[in-house]
PDB file of C-alpha atoms in Angstrom:
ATOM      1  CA  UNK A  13       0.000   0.000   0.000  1.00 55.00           C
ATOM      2  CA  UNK A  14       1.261   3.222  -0.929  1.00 57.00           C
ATOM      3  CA  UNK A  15       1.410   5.822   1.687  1.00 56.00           C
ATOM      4  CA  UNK A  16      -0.469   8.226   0.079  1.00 57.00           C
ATOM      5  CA  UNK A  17      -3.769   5.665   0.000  1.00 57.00           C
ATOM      6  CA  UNK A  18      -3.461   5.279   4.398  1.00 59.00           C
ATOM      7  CA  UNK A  19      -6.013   8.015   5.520  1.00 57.00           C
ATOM      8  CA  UNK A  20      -4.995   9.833   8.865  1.00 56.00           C
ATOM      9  CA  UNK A  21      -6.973   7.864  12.024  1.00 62.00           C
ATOM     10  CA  UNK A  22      -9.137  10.451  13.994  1.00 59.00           C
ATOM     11  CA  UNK A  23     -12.552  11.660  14.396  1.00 60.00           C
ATOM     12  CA  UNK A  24     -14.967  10.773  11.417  1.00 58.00           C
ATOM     13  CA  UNK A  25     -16.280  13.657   9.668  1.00 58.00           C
ATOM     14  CA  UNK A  26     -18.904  15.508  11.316  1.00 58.00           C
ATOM     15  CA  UNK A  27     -22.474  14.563  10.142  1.00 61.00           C
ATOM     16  CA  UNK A  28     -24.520  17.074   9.229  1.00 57.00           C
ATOM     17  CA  UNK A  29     -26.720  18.641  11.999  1.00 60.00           C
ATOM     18  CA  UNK A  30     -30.081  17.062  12.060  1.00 67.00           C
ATOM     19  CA  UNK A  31     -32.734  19.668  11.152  1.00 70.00           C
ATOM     20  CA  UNK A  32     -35.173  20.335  14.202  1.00 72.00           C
ATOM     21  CA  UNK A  33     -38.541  18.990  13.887  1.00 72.00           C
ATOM     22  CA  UNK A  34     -41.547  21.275  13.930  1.00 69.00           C
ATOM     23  CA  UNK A  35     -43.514  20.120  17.609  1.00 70.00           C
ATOM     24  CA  UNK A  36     -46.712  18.039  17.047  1.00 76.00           C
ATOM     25  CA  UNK A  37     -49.334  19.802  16.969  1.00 71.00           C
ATOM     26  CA  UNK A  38     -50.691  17.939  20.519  1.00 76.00           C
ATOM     27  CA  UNK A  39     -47.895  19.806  21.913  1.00 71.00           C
ATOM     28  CA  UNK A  40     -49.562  23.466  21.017  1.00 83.00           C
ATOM     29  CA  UNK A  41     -51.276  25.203  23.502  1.00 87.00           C
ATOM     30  CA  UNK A  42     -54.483  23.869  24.339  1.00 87.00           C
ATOM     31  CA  UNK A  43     -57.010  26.159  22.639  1.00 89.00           C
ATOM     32  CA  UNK A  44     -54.881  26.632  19.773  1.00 91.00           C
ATOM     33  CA  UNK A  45     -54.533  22.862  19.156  1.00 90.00           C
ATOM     34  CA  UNK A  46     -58.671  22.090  19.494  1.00 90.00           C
ATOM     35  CA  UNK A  47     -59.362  25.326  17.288  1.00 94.00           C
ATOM     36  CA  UNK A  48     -56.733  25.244  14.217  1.00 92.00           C
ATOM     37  CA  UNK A  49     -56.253  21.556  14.129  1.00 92.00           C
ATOM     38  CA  UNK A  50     -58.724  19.516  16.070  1.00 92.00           C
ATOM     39  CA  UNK A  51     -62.315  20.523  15.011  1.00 94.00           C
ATOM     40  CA  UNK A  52     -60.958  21.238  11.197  1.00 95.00           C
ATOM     41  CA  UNK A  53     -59.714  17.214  11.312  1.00 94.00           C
ATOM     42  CA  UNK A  54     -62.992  16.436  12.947  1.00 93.00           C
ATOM     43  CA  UNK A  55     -65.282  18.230  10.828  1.00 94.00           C
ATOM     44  CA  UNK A  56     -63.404  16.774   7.740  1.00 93.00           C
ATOM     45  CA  UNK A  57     -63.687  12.853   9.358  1.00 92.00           C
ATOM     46  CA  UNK A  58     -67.540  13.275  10.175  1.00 91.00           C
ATOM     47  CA  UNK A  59     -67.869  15.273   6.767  1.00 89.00           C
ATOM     48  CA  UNK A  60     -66.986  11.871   4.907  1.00 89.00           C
ATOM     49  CA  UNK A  61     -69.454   9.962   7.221  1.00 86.00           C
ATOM     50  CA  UNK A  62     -72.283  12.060   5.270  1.00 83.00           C
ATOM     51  CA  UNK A  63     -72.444  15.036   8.471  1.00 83.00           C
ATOM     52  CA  UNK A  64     -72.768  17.775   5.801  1.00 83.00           C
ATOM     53  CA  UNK A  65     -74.670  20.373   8.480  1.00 87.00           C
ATOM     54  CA  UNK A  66     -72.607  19.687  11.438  1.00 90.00           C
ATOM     55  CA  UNK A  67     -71.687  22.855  13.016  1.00 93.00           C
ATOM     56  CA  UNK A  68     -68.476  22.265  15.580  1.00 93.00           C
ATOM     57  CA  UNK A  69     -67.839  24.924  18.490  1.00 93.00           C
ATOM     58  CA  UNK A  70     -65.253  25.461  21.341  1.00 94.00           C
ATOM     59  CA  UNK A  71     -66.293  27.290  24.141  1.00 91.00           C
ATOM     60  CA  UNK A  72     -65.921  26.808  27.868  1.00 90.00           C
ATOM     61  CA  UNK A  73     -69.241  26.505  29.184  1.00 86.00           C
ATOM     62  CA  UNK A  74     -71.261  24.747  32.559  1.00 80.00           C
ATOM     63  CA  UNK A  75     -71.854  21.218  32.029  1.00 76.00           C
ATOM     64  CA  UNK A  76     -75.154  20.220  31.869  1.00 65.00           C
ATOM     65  CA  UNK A  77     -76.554  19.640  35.022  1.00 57.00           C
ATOM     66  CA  UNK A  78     -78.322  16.559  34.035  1.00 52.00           C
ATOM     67  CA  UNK A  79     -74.869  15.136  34.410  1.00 53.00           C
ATOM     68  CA  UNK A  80     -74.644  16.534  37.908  1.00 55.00           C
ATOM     69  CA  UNK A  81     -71.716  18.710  37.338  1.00 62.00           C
ATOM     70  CA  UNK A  82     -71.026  22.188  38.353  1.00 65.00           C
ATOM     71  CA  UNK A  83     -68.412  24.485  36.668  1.00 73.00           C
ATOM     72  CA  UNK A  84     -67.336  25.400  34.079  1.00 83.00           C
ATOM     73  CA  UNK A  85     -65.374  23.528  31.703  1.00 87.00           C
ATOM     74  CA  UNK A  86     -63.658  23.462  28.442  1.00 90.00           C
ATOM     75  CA  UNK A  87     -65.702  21.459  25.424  1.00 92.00           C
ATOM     76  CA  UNK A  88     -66.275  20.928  21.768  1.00 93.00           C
ATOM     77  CA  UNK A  89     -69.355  20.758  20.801  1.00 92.00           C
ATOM     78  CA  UNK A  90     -71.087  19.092  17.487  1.00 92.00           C
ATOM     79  CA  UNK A  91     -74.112  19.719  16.435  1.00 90.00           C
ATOM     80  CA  UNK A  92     -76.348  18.871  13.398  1.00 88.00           C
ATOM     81  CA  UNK A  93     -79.663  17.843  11.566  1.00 87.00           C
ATOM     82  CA  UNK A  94     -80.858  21.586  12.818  1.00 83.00           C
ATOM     83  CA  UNK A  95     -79.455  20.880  16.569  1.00 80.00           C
ATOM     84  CA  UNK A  96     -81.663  17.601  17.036  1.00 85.00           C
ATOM     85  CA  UNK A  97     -78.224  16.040  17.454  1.00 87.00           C
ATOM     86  CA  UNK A  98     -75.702  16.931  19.646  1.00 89.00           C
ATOM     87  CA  UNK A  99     -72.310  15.720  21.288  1.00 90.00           C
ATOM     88  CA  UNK A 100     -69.764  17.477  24.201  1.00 91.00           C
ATOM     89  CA  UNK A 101     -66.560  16.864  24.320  1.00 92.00           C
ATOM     90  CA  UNK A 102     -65.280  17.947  27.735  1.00 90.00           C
ATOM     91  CA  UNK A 103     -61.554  18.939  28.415  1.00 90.00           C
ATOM     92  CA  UNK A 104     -62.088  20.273  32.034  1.00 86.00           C
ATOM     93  CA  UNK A 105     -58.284  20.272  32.861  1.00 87.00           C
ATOM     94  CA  UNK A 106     -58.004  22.168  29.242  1.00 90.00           C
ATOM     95  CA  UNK A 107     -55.348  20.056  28.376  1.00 89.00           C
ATOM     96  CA  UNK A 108     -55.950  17.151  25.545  1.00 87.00           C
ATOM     97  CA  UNK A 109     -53.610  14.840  27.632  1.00 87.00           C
ATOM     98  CA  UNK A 110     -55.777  15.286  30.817  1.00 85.00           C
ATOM     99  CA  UNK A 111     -59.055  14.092  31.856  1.00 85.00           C
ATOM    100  CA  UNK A 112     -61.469  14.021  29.156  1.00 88.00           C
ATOM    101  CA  UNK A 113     -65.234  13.026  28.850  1.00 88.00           C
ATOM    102  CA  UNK A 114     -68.020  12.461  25.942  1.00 90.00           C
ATOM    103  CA  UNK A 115     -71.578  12.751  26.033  1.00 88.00           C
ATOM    104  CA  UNK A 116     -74.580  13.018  22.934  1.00 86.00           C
ATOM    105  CA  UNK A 117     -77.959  13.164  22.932  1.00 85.00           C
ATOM    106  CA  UNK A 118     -80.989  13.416  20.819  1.00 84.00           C
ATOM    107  CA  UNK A 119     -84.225  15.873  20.697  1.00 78.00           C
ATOM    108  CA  UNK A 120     -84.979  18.424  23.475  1.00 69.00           C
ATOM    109  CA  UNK A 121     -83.419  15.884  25.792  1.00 68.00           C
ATOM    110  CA  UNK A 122     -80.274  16.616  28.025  1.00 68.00           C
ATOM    111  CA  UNK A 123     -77.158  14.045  28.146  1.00 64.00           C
ATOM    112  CA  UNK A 124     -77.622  11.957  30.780  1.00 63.00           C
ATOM    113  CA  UNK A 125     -74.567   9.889  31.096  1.00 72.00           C
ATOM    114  CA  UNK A 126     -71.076  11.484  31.006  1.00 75.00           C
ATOM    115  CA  UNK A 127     -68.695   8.655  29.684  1.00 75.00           C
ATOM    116  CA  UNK A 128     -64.542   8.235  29.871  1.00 77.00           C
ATOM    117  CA  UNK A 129     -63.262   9.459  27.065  1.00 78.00           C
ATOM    118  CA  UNK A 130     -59.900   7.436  25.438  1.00 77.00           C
ATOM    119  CA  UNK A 131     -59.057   7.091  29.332  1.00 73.00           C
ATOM    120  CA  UNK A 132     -56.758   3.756  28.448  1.00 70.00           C
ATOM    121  CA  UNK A 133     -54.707   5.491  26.006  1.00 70.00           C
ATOM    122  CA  UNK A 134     -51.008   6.032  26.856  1.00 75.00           C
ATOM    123  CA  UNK A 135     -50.573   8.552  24.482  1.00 83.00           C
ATOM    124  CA  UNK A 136     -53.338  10.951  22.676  1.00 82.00           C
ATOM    125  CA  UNK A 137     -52.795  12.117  19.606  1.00 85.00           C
ATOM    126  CA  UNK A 138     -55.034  14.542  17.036  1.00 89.00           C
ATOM    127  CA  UNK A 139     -55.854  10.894  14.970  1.00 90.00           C
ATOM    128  CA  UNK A 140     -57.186   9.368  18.184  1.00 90.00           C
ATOM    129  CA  UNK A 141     -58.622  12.375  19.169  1.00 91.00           C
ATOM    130  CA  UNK A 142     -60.646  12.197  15.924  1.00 91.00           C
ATOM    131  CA  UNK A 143     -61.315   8.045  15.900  1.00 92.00           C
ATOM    132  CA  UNK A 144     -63.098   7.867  18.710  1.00 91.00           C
ATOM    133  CA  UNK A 145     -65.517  10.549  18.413  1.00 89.00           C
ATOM    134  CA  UNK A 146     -66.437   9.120  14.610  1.00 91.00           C
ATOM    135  CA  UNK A 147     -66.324   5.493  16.150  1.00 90.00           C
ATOM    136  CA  UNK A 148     -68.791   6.549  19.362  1.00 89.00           C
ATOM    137  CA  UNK A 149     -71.147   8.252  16.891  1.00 89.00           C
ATOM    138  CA  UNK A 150     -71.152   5.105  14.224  1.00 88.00           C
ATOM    139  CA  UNK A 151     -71.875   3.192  17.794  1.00 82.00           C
ATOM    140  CA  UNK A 152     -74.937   5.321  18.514  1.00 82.00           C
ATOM    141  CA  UNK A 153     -75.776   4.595  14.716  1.00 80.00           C
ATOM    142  CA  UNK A 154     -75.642   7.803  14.072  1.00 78.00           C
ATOM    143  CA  UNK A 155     -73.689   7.667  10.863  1.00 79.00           C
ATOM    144  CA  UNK A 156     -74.396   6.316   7.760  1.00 69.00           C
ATOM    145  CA  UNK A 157     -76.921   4.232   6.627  1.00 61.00           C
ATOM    146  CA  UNK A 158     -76.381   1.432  10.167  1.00 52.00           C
TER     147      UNK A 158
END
């Protein structure tokens, strides 16, 4: 081997510096996440399950006090078919990672059960987030021709 093929031993060449990922969208703030990413992914995924009129809202209101709740608390709310329909989404740490609750309901009625909401999930994502509201509604046979 000729000298001039041996290569000096040392440090490799530096690799190029990784390029920073943007943080998920989860990470935003709270309201910012549920109002630029959240209901536009929700209204799209319940748009393709035929919910042309749904009309989505954020707003921190009481809880209904069918459910025997007082204060007020962070929630999106759906409704459609001229407000005959209607789910809550409640978020009353405001923080997509805390607790979280569902309830719907039909007519003039009020919700009477307030159910867990993705309470086994390790991690919550905006996907998830969006799954199980269009799976709960498909349960209630609410979507599409069931």
């Amino acid at each position: 081997m000729a000298p001039e093929d041996k290569k000096p031993k040392g440090k490799p060449p530096a690799k190029a510096a990784k390029k920073e990922k943007p943080p998920a969208v989860e990470d935003k703030p709270f309201a910012e996440f549920v109002e630029q990413h959240y209901i536009p992914a929700l209204k799209e995924a319940l748009g393709k399950q035929g919910l042309d009129d749904l009309e989505l809202s954020f707003a921190k209101q009481k809880v209904a006090a069918s459910l025997g709740e007082n204060g007020d608390c962070a929630q999106v709310i759906g409704r459609w078919m001229n407000g005959r329909r209607q789910f809550n989404i409640y978020f009353p740490a405001e923080d997509i990672k805390g607790p979280r609750a569902f309830s719907c309901f039909e007519g003039s009625s009020q919700p009477s059960t307030l159910e867990p909401f993705l309470i086994d999930e390790r991690k919550i994502d905006l996907d998830l987030l969006v799954f199980y509201v269009v799976q709960r509604l498909n349960g209630q046979k609410w979507l599409g021709p069931n």
